[in-house]
Coordinates of C-alpha atoms and ligand atoms in Angstrom, one line a residue:
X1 CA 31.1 44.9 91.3
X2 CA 29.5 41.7 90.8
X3 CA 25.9 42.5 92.6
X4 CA 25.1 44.7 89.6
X5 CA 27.0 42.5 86.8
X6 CA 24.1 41.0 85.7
X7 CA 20.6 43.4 85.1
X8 CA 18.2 40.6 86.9
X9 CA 18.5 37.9 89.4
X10 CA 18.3 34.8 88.1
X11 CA 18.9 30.7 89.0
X12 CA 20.7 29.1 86.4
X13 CA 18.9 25.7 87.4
X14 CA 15.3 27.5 87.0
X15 CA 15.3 28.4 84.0
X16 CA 14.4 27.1 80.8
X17 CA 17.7 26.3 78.3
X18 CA 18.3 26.4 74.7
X19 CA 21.3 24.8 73.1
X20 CA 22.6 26.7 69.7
X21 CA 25.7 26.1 67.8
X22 CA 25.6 30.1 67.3
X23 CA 23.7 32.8 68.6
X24 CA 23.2 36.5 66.8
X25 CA 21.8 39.0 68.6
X26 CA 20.2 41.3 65.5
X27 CA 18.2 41.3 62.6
X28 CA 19.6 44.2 61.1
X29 CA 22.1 43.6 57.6
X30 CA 25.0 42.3 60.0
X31 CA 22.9 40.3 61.9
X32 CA 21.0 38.7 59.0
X33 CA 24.3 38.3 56.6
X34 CA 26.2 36.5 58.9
X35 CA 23.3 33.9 59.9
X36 CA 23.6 33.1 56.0
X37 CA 27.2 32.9 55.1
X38 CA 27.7 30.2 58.1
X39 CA 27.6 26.6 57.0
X40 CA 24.1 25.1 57.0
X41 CA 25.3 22.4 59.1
X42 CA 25.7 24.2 62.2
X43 CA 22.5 25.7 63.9
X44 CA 21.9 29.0 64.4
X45 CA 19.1 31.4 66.8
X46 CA 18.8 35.1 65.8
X47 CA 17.7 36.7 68.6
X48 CA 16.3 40.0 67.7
X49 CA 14.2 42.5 70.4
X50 CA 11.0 43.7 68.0
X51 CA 10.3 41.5 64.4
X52 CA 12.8 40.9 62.4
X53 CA 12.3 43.6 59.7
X54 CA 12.9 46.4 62.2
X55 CA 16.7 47.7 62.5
X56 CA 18.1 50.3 61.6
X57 CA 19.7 49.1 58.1
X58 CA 16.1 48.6 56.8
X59 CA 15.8 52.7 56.9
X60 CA 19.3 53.4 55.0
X61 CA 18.4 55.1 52.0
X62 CA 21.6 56.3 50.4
X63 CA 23.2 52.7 49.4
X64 CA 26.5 50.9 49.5
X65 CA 30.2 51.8 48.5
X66 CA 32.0 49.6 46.5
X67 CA 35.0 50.6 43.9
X68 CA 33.6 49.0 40.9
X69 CA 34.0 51.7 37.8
X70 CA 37.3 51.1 35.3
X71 CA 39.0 54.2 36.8
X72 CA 38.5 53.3 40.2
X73 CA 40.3 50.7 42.7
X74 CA 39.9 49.1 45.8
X75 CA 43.1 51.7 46.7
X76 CA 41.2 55.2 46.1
X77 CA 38.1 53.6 48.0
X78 CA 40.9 53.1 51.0
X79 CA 42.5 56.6 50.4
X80 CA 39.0 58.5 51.0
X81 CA 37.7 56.0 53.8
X82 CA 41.4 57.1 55.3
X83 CA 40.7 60.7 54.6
X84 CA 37.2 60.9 56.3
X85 CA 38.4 59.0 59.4
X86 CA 40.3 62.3 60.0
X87 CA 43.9 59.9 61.1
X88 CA 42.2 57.0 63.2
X89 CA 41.4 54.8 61.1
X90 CA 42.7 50.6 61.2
X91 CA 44.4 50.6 58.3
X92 CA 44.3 46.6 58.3
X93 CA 40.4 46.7 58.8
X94 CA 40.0 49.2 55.8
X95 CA 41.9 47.1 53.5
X96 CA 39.7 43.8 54.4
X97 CA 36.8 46.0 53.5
X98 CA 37.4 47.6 50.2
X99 CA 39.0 45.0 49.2
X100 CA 36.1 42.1 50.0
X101 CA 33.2 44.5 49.4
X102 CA 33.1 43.6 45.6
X103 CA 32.9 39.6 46.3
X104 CA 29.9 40.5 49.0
X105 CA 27.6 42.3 47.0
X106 CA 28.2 39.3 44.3
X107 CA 27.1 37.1 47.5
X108 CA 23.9 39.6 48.0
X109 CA 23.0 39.9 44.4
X110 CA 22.5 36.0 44.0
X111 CA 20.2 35.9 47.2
X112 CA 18.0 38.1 44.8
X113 CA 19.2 42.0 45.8
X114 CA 18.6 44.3 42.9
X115 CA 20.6 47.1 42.6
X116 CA 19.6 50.0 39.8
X117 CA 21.6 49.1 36.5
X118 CA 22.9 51.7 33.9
X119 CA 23.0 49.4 31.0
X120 CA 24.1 45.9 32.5
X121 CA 25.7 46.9 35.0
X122 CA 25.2 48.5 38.5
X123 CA 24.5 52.4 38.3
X124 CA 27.3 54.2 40.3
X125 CA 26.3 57.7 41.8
X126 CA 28.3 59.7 44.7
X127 CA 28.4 60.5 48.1
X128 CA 30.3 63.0 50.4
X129 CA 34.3 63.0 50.0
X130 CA 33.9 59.8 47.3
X131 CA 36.6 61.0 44.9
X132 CA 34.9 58.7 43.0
X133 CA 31.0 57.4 41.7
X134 CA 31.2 54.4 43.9
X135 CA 27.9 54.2 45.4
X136 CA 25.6 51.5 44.5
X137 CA 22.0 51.8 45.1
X138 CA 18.5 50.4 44.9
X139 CA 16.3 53.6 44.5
X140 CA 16.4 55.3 47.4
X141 CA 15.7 52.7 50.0
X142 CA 18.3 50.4 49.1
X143 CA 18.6 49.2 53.5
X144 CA 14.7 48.2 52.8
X145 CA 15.7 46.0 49.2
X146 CA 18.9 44.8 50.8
X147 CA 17.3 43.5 54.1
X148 CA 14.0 42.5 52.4
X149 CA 16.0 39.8 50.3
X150 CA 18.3 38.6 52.9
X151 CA 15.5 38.1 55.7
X152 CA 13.2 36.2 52.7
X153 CA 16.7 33.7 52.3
X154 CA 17.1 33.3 55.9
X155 CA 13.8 32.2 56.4
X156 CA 14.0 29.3 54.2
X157 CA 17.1 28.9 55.8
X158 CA 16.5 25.2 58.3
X159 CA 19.2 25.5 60.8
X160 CA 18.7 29.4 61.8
X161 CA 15.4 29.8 64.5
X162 CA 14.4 33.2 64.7
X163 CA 13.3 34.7 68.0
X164 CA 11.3 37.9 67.8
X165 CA 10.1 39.9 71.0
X166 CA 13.4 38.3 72.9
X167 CA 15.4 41.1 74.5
X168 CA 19.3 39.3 75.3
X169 CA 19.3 41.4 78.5
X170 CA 23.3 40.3 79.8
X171 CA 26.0 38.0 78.0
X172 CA 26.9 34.9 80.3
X173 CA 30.4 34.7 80.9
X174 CA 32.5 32.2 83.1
X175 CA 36.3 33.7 83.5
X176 CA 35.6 35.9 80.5
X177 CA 34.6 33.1 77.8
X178 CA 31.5 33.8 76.6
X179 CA 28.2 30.7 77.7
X180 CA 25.5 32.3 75.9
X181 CA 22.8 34.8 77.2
X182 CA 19.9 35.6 78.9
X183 CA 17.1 36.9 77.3
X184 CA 13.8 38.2 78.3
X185 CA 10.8 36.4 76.5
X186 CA 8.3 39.2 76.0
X187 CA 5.4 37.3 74.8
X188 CA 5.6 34.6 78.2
X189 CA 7.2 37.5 80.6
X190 CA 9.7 35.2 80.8
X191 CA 13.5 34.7 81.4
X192 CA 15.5 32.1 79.0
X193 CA 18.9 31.0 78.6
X194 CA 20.6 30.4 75.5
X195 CA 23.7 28.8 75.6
X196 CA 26.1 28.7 72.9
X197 CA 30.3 29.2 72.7
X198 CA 29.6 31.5 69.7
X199 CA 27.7 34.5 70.2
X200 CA 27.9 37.7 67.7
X201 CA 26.9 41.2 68.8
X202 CA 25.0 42.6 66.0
X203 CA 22.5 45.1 67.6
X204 CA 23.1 48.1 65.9
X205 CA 24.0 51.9 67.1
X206 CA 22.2 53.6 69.9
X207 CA 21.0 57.1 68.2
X208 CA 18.2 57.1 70.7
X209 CA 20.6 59.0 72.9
X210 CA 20.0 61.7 71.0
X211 CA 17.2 64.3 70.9
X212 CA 16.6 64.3 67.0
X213 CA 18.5 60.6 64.9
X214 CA 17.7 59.3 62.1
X215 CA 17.6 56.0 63.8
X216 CA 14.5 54.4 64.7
X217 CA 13.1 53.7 68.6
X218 CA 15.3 50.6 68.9
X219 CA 18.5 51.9 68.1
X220 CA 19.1 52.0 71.8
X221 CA 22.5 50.3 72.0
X222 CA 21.6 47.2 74.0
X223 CA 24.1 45.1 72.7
X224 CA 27.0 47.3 73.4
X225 CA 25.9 48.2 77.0
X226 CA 25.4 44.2 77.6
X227 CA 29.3 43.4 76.3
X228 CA 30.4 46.3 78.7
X229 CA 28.5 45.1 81.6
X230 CA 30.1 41.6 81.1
X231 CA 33.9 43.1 80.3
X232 CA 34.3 43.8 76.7
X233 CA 36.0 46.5 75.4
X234 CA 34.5 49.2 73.9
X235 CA 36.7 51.7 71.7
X236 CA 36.1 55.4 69.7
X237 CA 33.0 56.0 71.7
X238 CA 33.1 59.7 71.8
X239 CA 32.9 60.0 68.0
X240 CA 29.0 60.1 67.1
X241 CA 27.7 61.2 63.7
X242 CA 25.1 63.7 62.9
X243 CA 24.0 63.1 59.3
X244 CA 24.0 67.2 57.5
X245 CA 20.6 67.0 55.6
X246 CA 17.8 65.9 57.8
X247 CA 14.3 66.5 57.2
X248 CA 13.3 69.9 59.3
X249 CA 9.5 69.9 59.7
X250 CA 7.5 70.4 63.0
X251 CA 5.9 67.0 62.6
X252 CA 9.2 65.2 61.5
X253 CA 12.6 65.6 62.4
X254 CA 14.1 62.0 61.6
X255 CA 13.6 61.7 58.1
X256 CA 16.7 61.2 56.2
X257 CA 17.0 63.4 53.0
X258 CA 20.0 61.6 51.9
X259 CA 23.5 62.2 50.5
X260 CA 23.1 60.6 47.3
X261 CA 20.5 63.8 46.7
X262 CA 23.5 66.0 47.1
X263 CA 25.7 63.6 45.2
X264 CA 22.8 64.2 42.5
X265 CA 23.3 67.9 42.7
X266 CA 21.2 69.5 44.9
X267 CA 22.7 72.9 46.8
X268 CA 22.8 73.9 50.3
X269 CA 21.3 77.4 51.1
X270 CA 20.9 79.5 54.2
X271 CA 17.4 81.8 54.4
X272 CA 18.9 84.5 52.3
X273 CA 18.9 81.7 49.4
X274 CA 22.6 81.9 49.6
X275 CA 24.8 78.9 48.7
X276 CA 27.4 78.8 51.9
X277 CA 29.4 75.2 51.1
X278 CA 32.2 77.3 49.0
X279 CA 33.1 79.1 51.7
X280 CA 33.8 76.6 54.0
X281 CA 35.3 73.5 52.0
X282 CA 36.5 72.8 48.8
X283 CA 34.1 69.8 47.7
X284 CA 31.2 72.2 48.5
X285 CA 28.3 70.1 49.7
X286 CA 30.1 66.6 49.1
X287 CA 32.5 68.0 51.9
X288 CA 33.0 64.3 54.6
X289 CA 29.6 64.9 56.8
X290 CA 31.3 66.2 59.8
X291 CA 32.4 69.7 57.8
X292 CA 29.4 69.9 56.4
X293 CA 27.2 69.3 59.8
X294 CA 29.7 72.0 61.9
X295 CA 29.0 74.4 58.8
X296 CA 25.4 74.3 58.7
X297 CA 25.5 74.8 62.2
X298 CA 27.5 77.6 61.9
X299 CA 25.0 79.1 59.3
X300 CA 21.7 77.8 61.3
X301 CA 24.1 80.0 64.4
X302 CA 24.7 83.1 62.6
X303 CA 21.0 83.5 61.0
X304 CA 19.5 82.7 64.1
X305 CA 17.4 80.0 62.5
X306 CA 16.6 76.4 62.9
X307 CA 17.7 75.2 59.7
X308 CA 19.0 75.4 56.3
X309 CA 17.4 73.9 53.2
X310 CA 18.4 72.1 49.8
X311 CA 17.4 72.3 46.5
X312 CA 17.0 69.8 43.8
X313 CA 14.3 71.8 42.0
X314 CA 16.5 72.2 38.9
X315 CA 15.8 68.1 38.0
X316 CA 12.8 67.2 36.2
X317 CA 10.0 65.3 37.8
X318 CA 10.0 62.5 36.3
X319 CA 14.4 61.9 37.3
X320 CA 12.9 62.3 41.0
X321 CA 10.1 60.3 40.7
X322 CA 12.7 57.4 39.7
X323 CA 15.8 58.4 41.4
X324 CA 14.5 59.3 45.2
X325 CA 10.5 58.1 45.2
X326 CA 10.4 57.6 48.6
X327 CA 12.4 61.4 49.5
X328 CA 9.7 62.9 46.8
X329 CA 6.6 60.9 48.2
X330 CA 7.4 61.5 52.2
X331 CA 8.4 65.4 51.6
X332 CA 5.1 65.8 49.2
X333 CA 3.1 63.8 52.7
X334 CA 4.4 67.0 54.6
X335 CA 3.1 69.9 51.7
X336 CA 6.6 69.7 50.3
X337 CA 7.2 69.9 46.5
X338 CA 11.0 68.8 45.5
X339 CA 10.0 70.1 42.3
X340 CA 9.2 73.8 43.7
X341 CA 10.2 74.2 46.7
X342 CA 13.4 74.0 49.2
X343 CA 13.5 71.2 51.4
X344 CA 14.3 72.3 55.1
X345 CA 17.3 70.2 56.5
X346 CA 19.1 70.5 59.5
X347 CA 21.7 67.9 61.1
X348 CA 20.7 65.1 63.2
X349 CA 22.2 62.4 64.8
X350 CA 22.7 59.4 62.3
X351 CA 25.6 56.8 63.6
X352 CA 27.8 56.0 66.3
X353 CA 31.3 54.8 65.1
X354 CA 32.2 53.7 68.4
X355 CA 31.0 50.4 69.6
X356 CA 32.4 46.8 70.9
X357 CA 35.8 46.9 69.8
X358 CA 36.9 43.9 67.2
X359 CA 39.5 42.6 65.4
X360 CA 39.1 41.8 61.3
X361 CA 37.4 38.4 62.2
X362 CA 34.8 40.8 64.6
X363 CA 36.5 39.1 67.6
X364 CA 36.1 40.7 71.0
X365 CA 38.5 40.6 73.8
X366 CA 36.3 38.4 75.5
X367 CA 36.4 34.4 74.4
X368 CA 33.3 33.2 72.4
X369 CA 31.5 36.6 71.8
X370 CA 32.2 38.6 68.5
X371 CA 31.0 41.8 66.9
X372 CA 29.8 43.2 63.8
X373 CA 28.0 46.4 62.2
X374 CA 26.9 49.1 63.7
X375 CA 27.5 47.8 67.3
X376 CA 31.0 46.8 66.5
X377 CA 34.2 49.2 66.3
X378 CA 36.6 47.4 63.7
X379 CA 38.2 50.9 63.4
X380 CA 37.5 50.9 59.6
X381 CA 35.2 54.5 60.1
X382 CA 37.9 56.2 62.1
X383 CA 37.0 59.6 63.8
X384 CA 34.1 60.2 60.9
X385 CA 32.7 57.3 58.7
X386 CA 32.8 57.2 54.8
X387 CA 29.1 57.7 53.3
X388 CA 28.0 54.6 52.6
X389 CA 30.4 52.5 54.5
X390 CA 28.3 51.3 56.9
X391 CA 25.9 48.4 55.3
X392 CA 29.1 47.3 53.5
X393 CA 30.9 47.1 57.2
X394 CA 27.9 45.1 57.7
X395 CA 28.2 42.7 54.9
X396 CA 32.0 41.8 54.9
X397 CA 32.6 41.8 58.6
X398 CA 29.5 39.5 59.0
X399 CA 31.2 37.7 56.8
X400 CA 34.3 37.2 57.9
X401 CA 32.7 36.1 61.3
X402 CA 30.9 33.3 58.8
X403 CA 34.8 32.2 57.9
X404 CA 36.2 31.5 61.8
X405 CA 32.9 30.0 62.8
X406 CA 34.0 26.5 61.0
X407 CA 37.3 26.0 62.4
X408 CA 35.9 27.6 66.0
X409 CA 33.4 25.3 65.9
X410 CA 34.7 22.2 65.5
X411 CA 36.6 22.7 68.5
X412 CA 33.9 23.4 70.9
X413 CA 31.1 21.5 71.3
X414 CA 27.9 23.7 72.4
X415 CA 25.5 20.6 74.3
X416 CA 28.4 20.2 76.1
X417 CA 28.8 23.7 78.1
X418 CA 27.8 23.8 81.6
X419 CA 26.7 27.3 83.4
X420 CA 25.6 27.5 86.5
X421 CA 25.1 31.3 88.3
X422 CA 22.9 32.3 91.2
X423 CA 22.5 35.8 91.0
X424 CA 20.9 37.8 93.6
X425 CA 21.0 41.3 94.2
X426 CA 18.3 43.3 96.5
X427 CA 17.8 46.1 93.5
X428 CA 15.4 49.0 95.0
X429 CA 11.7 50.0 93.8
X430 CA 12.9 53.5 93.4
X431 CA 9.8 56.1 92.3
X432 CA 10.6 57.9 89.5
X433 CA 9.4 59.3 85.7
X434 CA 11.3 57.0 83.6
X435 CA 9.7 58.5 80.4
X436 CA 10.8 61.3 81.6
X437 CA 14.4 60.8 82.6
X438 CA 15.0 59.2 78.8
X439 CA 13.8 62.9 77.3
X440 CA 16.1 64.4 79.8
X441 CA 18.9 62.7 78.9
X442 CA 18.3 63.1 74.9
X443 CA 18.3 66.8 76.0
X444 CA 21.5 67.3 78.1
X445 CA 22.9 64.9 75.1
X446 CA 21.8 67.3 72.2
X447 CA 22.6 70.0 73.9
X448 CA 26.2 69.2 75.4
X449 CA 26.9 66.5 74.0
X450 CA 26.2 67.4 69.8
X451 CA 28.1 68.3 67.3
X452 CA 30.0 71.0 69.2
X453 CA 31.2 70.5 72.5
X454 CA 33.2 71.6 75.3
X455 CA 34.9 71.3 79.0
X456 CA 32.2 73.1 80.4
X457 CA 28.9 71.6 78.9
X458 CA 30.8 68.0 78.7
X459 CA 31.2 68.2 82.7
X460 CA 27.5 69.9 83.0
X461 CA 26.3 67.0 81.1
X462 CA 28.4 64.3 83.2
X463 CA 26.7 65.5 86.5
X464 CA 23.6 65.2 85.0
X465 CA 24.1 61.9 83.6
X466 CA 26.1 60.1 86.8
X467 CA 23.0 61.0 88.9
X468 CA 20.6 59.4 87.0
X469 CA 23.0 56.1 86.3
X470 CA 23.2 55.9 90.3
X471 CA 19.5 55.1 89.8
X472 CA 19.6 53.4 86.9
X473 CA 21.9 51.2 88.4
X474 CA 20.0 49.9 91.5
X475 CA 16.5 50.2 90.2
X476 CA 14.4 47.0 89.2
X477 CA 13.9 46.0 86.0
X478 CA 10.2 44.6 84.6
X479 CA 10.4 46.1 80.9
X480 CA 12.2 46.1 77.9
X481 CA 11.7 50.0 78.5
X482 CA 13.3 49.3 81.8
X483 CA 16.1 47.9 80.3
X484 CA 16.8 50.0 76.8
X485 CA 16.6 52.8 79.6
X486 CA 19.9 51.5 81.5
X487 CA 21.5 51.6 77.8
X488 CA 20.6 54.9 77.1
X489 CA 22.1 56.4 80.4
X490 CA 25.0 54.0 80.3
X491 CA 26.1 54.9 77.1
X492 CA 25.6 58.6 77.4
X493 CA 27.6 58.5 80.3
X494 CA 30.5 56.5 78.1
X495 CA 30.7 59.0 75.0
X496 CA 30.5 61.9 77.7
X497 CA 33.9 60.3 79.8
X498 CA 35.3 59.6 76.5
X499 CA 34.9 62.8 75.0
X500 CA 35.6 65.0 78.1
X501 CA 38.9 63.2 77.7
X502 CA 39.8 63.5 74.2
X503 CA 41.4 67.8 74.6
X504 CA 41.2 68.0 71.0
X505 CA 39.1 68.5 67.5
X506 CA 39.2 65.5 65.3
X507 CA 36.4 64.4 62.7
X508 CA 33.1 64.3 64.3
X509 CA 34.4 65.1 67.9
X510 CA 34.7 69.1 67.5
X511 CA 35.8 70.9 71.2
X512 CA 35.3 74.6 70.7
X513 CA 38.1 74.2 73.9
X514 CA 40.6 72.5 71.6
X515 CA 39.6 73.3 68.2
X516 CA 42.7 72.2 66.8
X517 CA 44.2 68.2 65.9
X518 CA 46.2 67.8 67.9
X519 CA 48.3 64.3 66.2
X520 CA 51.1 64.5 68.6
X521 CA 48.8 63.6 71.7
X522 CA 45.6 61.9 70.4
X523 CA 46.4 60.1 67.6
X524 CA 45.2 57.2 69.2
X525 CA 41.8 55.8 70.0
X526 CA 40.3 55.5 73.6
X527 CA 39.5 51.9 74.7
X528 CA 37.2 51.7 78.1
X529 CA 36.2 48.4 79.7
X530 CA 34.3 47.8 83.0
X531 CA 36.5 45.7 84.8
Ligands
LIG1 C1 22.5 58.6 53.2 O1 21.8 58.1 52.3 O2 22.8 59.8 53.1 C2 23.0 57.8 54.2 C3 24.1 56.9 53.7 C4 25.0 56.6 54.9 O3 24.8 57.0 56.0 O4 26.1 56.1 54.6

């Protein structure tokens, strides 16, 4: 359907133009990274939708897996990233990742990233189903140290531009090679193009579906809903991650307590102070996330309550104070004591595994547009993503992007590209609560759509859902409100098709329908494209 292709009508002629050798759309890690490993000689716009220190990577707390310890190997970091995937992983894309993480965080470390040391080397701690201490870390906000770092470098960087307040509201595409983008200028109210043969996807997830995520407000999935609008395919959408140990309080429910405190020690228990982990999985609390999410929800079912809670109280102040500041200072801001008292957790949505499906070099099946992070689906993560996976994702697949753009780029040239579109569709001032349609549709998503699911809630929730996309679809669009609205409902409505269709249990996709794996039938991942 090409009237509703594009979100806004536009005249190619009218409208201001930009020429750039590359585009990103991001300033989270992946965006960031990949601006500074291309070549300085070719110029570069980041486009990002807020300033450039808000993503979602700035907030990741835990830190960054890389097999660096004598008695471990690039191999046992592929084994467990295999293991947690629950049988879905790309077993080429896991091997280009544990095996280039090491030379990336050398890269990251000279652009001035410092990581806690034991000795003179980097301090190792553990994560969820690590068989190994392969977790590198800067305090407890190593997203904020990492991206701090890499956003000082790129701004002394001469051939990148950033672009804050710029929303890239649809890919341009001629015969599905990529042109560029159209993007909304915020501070003008006005509409740009940005032309470029070279454009990378690096928006992030889209936890804003959800009721409760750890993500912040503009994880709302833009980018992915903008490559699906324009043909790309989008693969493992159905798999979404709730993170186990988020922060339960009636004035916050988004604050990540994170794994590392676990990998530290610290014991899950139900209100009747009872430690419940051995019963349901041999590594106890450092279970892969998706057993120990379904068994807290279990517990938080069978008590009737609303959460769990974890206790660290056994370490001594001054190991907290230097270990998890930010954890200690946040839960003290809320009349919590990690030295005293239990910390009330319950699960809440964290990351999307799914996304704008890539090869290793983050290439899309669409010609000119490529992938990476959060909003990309290399297949490395599988049906349930390794702890501490996900800023390294970032970081070598940005990277590998940074490789192809030299060769890809000397054989376009980006002044050169011509696109011209009229596009004009008669969209309809329809009168409706659109603050209130985004709660609705976190609901029906938390509710049906969570961390246990089934035929009857999954079709429930599609009815629900189709409705309001009939509306999102025709409506006008003024605001980047307007427009992170049509992602929200789009992409609900993708995981919910996606995981209606998947009849079985696999890593963080549990049916209470079809509770078993079942390999014979759905060992294979689900791939949905527009047109
Ligand atoms: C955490 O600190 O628990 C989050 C790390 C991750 O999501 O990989």
């Amino acid at each position: 359907m090409d009237d509703i292709r594009y979100l806004l009508n536009f005249n190619s002629k009218d409208i201001e133009t930009e020429y750039h050798d590359v585009i990103i759309i991001g300033s989270g890690i992946a965006g960031v990274y990949t601006a500074l490993v291309i070549p300085e000689e070719f110029d570069i716009a980041i486009i990002t939708k807020e300033t450039i220190d808000i993503s979602n990577s700035v907030l990741a707390q835990g830190g960054i897996a890389v097999s660096l310890d004598k008695e471990d190997s690039p191999e046992l970091h592929f084994k467990d990233t295999l293991v947690a995937g629950a049988g879905l992983c790309d077993e080429e894309s896991v091997w280009v990742l544990v095996n280039e993480a090491a030379a990336n965080i050398d890269c990251i470390c000279k652009f001035g990233v410092n990581f806690d040391k034991k000795g003179k080397d980097l301090a190792l701690t553990r994560e969820g189903a690590h068989s190994k201490n392969r977790i590198i870390h800067a305090g407890d906000t190593t997203g904020k140290e990492v991206c701090d770092k890499l956003i000082a470098e790129v701004r002394t960087r001469k051939n990148v531009i950033i672009k804050e307040r710029s929303f890239a509201v649809d890919l341009l595409t001629d015969e599905n090679v990529c042109k560029g983008i159209l993007v909304y200028d915020e501070d003008s109210s006005s509409l740009k193009m940005y032309l470029s043969n070279f454009v990378v996807c690096a928006t992030g997830g889209f936890g804003q579906i959800y009721k409760n995520t750890t993500n912040p407000e503009v994880a709302t999935g833009d980018g992915i809903s903008l490559a699906y609008r324009a043909g790309a395919q989008l693969m493992d959408m159905e798999f979404i991650q709730f993170h186990p140990t988020v922060l339960y309080h009636p004035q916050n429910k988004s604050f990540l307590i994170s794994e590392a405190v676990r990998g530290e020690g610290a014991l899950l228990l139900n209100d009747k102070n009872e430690r419940f982990m051995p019963s349901y999985h041999k590594l106890c609390e450092l279970a892969p996330r998706d057993i120990v999410s379904r068994a807290i929800f279990e517990e938080m079912r069978k008590t009737e309550e609303p959460n769990v809670f974890l206790d660290i109280t056994f370490k001594h102040k001054e190991y907290l104070e230097n270990r998890f500041p930010n954890i200690l200072k946040t839960c003290l801001s809320y009349g919590i004591d990690l030295t005293k008292d239990l910390i009330p957790v319950s699960p809440a949505e964290h990351y999307c595994m799914g996304g704008i499906k890539t090869d290793v070099f983050g290439r899309t099946n669409i010609q000119g547009f490529y992938a990476c992070g959060e909003a990309a689906c290399t297949g490395i993560h599988g049906a349930n993503r390794l702890a501490s996976n996900s800023l390294l994702e970032g970081l070598v697949f940005g990277q590998k992007i940074g490789q192809l753009t030299v060769e890809e780029l000397k054989k376009r040239d980006c002044k050169s590209i011509q696109f011209s579109k009229i596009h004009d569709f008669k969209r309809q001032k329809i009168d409706f609560d659109k603050k209130e349609m985004k709660r609705n549709v976190q609901d029906i998503m938390t509710k049906y759509v969570g961390i246990i699911r089934d035929e009857k809630g999954l079709t429930y929730a599609a009815n629900m859902i189709n409705d309001y996309f009939a509306k999102v679809q025709l409506m006008e669009y003024n605001t980047i409100e307007d427009f992170e609205l049509n992602s929200i409902v789009l992409l609900s409505k993708l995981v919910i098709e996606s995981a209606l269709e998947r009849k079985e249990s696999r890593g963080a996709h549990f049916r209470a329908d079809f509770s078993k794996t079942d390999d014979l039938n759905w060992r294979r991942n689900i791939i949905i494209k527009n047109r």
